[in-house]
GROMACS .gro file of C-alpha atoms in nm:
model
  109
    1UNK     CA    1   0.000   0.000   0.000
    2UNK     CA    2   0.125   0.347  -0.088
    3UNK     CA    3   0.201   0.568   0.213
    4UNK     CA    4   0.037   0.912   0.199
    5UNK     CA    5   0.144   1.198   0.424
    6UNK     CA    6  -0.028   1.538   0.423
    7UNK     CA    7  -0.197   1.449   0.094
    8UNK     CA    8   0.134   1.364  -0.077
    9UNK     CA    9   0.216   1.014  -0.200
   10UNK     CA   10   0.546   0.938  -0.028
   11UNK     CA   11   0.632   0.594  -0.171
   12UNK     CA   12   0.674   0.508  -0.536
   13UNK     CA   13   0.331   0.381  -0.638
   14UNK     CA   14   0.485   0.157  -0.905
   15UNK     CA   15   0.740  -0.050  -0.712
   16UNK     CA   16   0.674   0.050  -0.349
   17UNK     CA   17   1.047   0.024  -0.281
   18UNK     CA   18   1.160   0.384  -0.299
   19UNK     CA   19   1.050   0.742  -0.263
   20UNK     CA   20   0.805   0.902  -0.504
   21UNK     CA   21   1.054   1.149  -0.645
   22UNK     CA   22   1.230   1.225  -0.971
   23UNK     CA   23   1.559   1.059  -0.875
   24UNK     CA   24   1.395   0.730  -0.786
   25UNK     CA   25   1.158   0.727  -1.083
   26UNK     CA   26   1.425   0.813  -1.339
   27UNK     CA   27   1.719   0.613  -1.203
   28UNK     CA   28   1.611   0.348  -0.954
   29UNK     CA   29   1.252   0.233  -1.007
   30UNK     CA   30   1.260  -0.112  -1.166
   31UNK     CA   31   0.923  -0.053  -1.334
   32UNK     CA   32   1.039   0.271  -1.501
   33UNK     CA   33   1.382   0.126  -1.591
   34UNK     CA   34   1.208  -0.105  -1.836
   35UNK     CA   35   1.073   0.201  -2.018
   36UNK     CA   36   1.397   0.402  -2.017
   37UNK     CA   37   1.576   0.097  -2.162
   38UNK     CA   38   1.331   0.102  -2.456
   39UNK     CA   39   1.349   0.477  -2.522
   40UNK     CA   40   1.600   0.602  -2.777
   41UNK     CA   41   1.806   0.895  -2.647
   42UNK     CA   42   2.030   0.936  -2.948
   43UNK     CA   43   2.130   0.725  -3.247
   44UNK     CA   44   2.365   0.512  -3.035
   45UNK     CA   45   2.202   0.486  -2.692
   46UNK     CA   46   1.880   0.428  -2.506
   47UNK     CA   47   1.784   0.678  -2.237
   48UNK     CA   48   1.885   0.420  -1.977
   49UNK     CA   49   2.229   0.373  -2.133
   50UNK     CA   50   2.283   0.748  -2.149
   51UNK     CA   51   2.183   0.795  -1.785
   52UNK     CA   52   2.415   0.510  -1.683
   53UNK     CA   53   2.702   0.671  -1.876
   54UNK     CA   54   2.668   0.978  -1.652
   55UNK     CA   55   2.699   0.771  -1.336
   56UNK     CA   56   3.077   0.795  -1.315
   57UNK     CA   57   3.169   1.049  -1.049
   58UNK     CA   58   2.828   1.217  -1.028
   59UNK     CA   59   2.559   1.198  -0.765
   60UNK     CA   60   2.213   1.085  -0.867
   61UNK     CA   61   2.087   1.440  -0.812
   62UNK     CA   62   2.351   1.571  -1.055
   63UNK     CA   63   2.251   1.311  -1.316
   64UNK     CA   64   1.885   1.412  -1.293
   65UNK     CA   65   1.978   1.781  -1.316
   66UNK     CA   66   2.186   1.708  -1.624
   67UNK     CA   67   1.894   1.521  -1.783
   68UNK     CA   68   1.635   1.787  -1.699
   69UNK     CA   69   1.842   2.064  -1.844
   70UNK     CA   70   2.132   2.264  -1.730
   71UNK     CA   71   2.319   2.541  -1.903
   72UNK     CA   72   2.459   2.480  -2.250
   73UNK     CA   73   2.171   2.265  -2.377
   74UNK     CA   74   2.076   2.326  -2.736
   75UNK     CA   75   1.716   2.372  -2.845
   76UNK     CA   76   1.730   2.022  -2.991
   77UNK     CA   77   1.847   1.882  -2.654
   78UNK     CA   78   1.565   2.057  -2.471
   79UNK     CA   79   1.308   1.927  -2.721
   80UNK     CA   80   1.441   1.574  -2.670
   81UNK     CA   81   1.416   1.612  -2.290
   82UNK     CA   82   1.061   1.745  -2.320
   83UNK     CA   83   0.952   1.458  -2.546
   84UNK     CA   84   1.117   1.207  -2.312
   85UNK     CA   85   0.945   1.355  -2.007
   86UNK     CA   86   0.609   1.341  -2.183
   87UNK     CA   87   0.663   0.974  -2.271
   88UNK     CA   88   0.784   0.889  -1.919
   89UNK     CA   89   0.488   1.065  -1.753
   90UNK     CA   90   0.240   0.886  -1.978
   91UNK     CA   91   0.404   0.555  -1.896
   92UNK     CA   92   0.409   0.631  -1.521
   93UNK     CA   93   0.036   0.706  -1.509
   94UNK     CA   94  -0.047   0.408  -1.732
   95UNK     CA   95   0.144   0.168  -1.503
   96UNK     CA   96   0.003   0.324  -1.188
   97UNK     CA   97  -0.350   0.291  -1.329
   98UNK     CA   98  -0.289  -0.077  -1.408
   99UNK     CA   99  -0.170  -0.140  -1.053
  100UNK     CA  100  -0.474   0.036  -0.906
  101UNK     CA  101  -0.717  -0.116  -1.153
  102UNK     CA  102  -0.845   0.225  -1.256
  103UNK     CA  103  -0.745   0.521  -1.468
  104UNK     CA  104  -0.531   0.771  -1.281
  105UNK     CA  105  -0.595   1.118  -1.421
  106UNK     CA  106  -0.287   1.307  -1.528
  107UNK     CA  107  -0.307   1.676  -1.457
  108UNK     CA  108  -0.180   1.887  -1.745
  109UNK     CA  109  -0.142   2.262  -1.759
   0.00000   0.00000   0.00000
């Protein structure tokens, strides 16, 4: 069962073995890792392979910051990040809905 505190879902609702935060979902959640392994990041690597290549000497927080966009990203890089985030969010809510046996609405702005 997912732990909720002050209206916030604290545990990962997909694997229940980590926090419900960006670091866990992008780098550690076994359910999401399956998706990142399937997603192409560039012509040579999947998103998972690219994230793993950043692992050397960087904290997980630094890796997520580098993925989300730091200085010196080109417009093409930012578009790729945006498309990847859209795909990951769709996958997250689809998996969560399957686990709950109901559609989980995704809030969009």
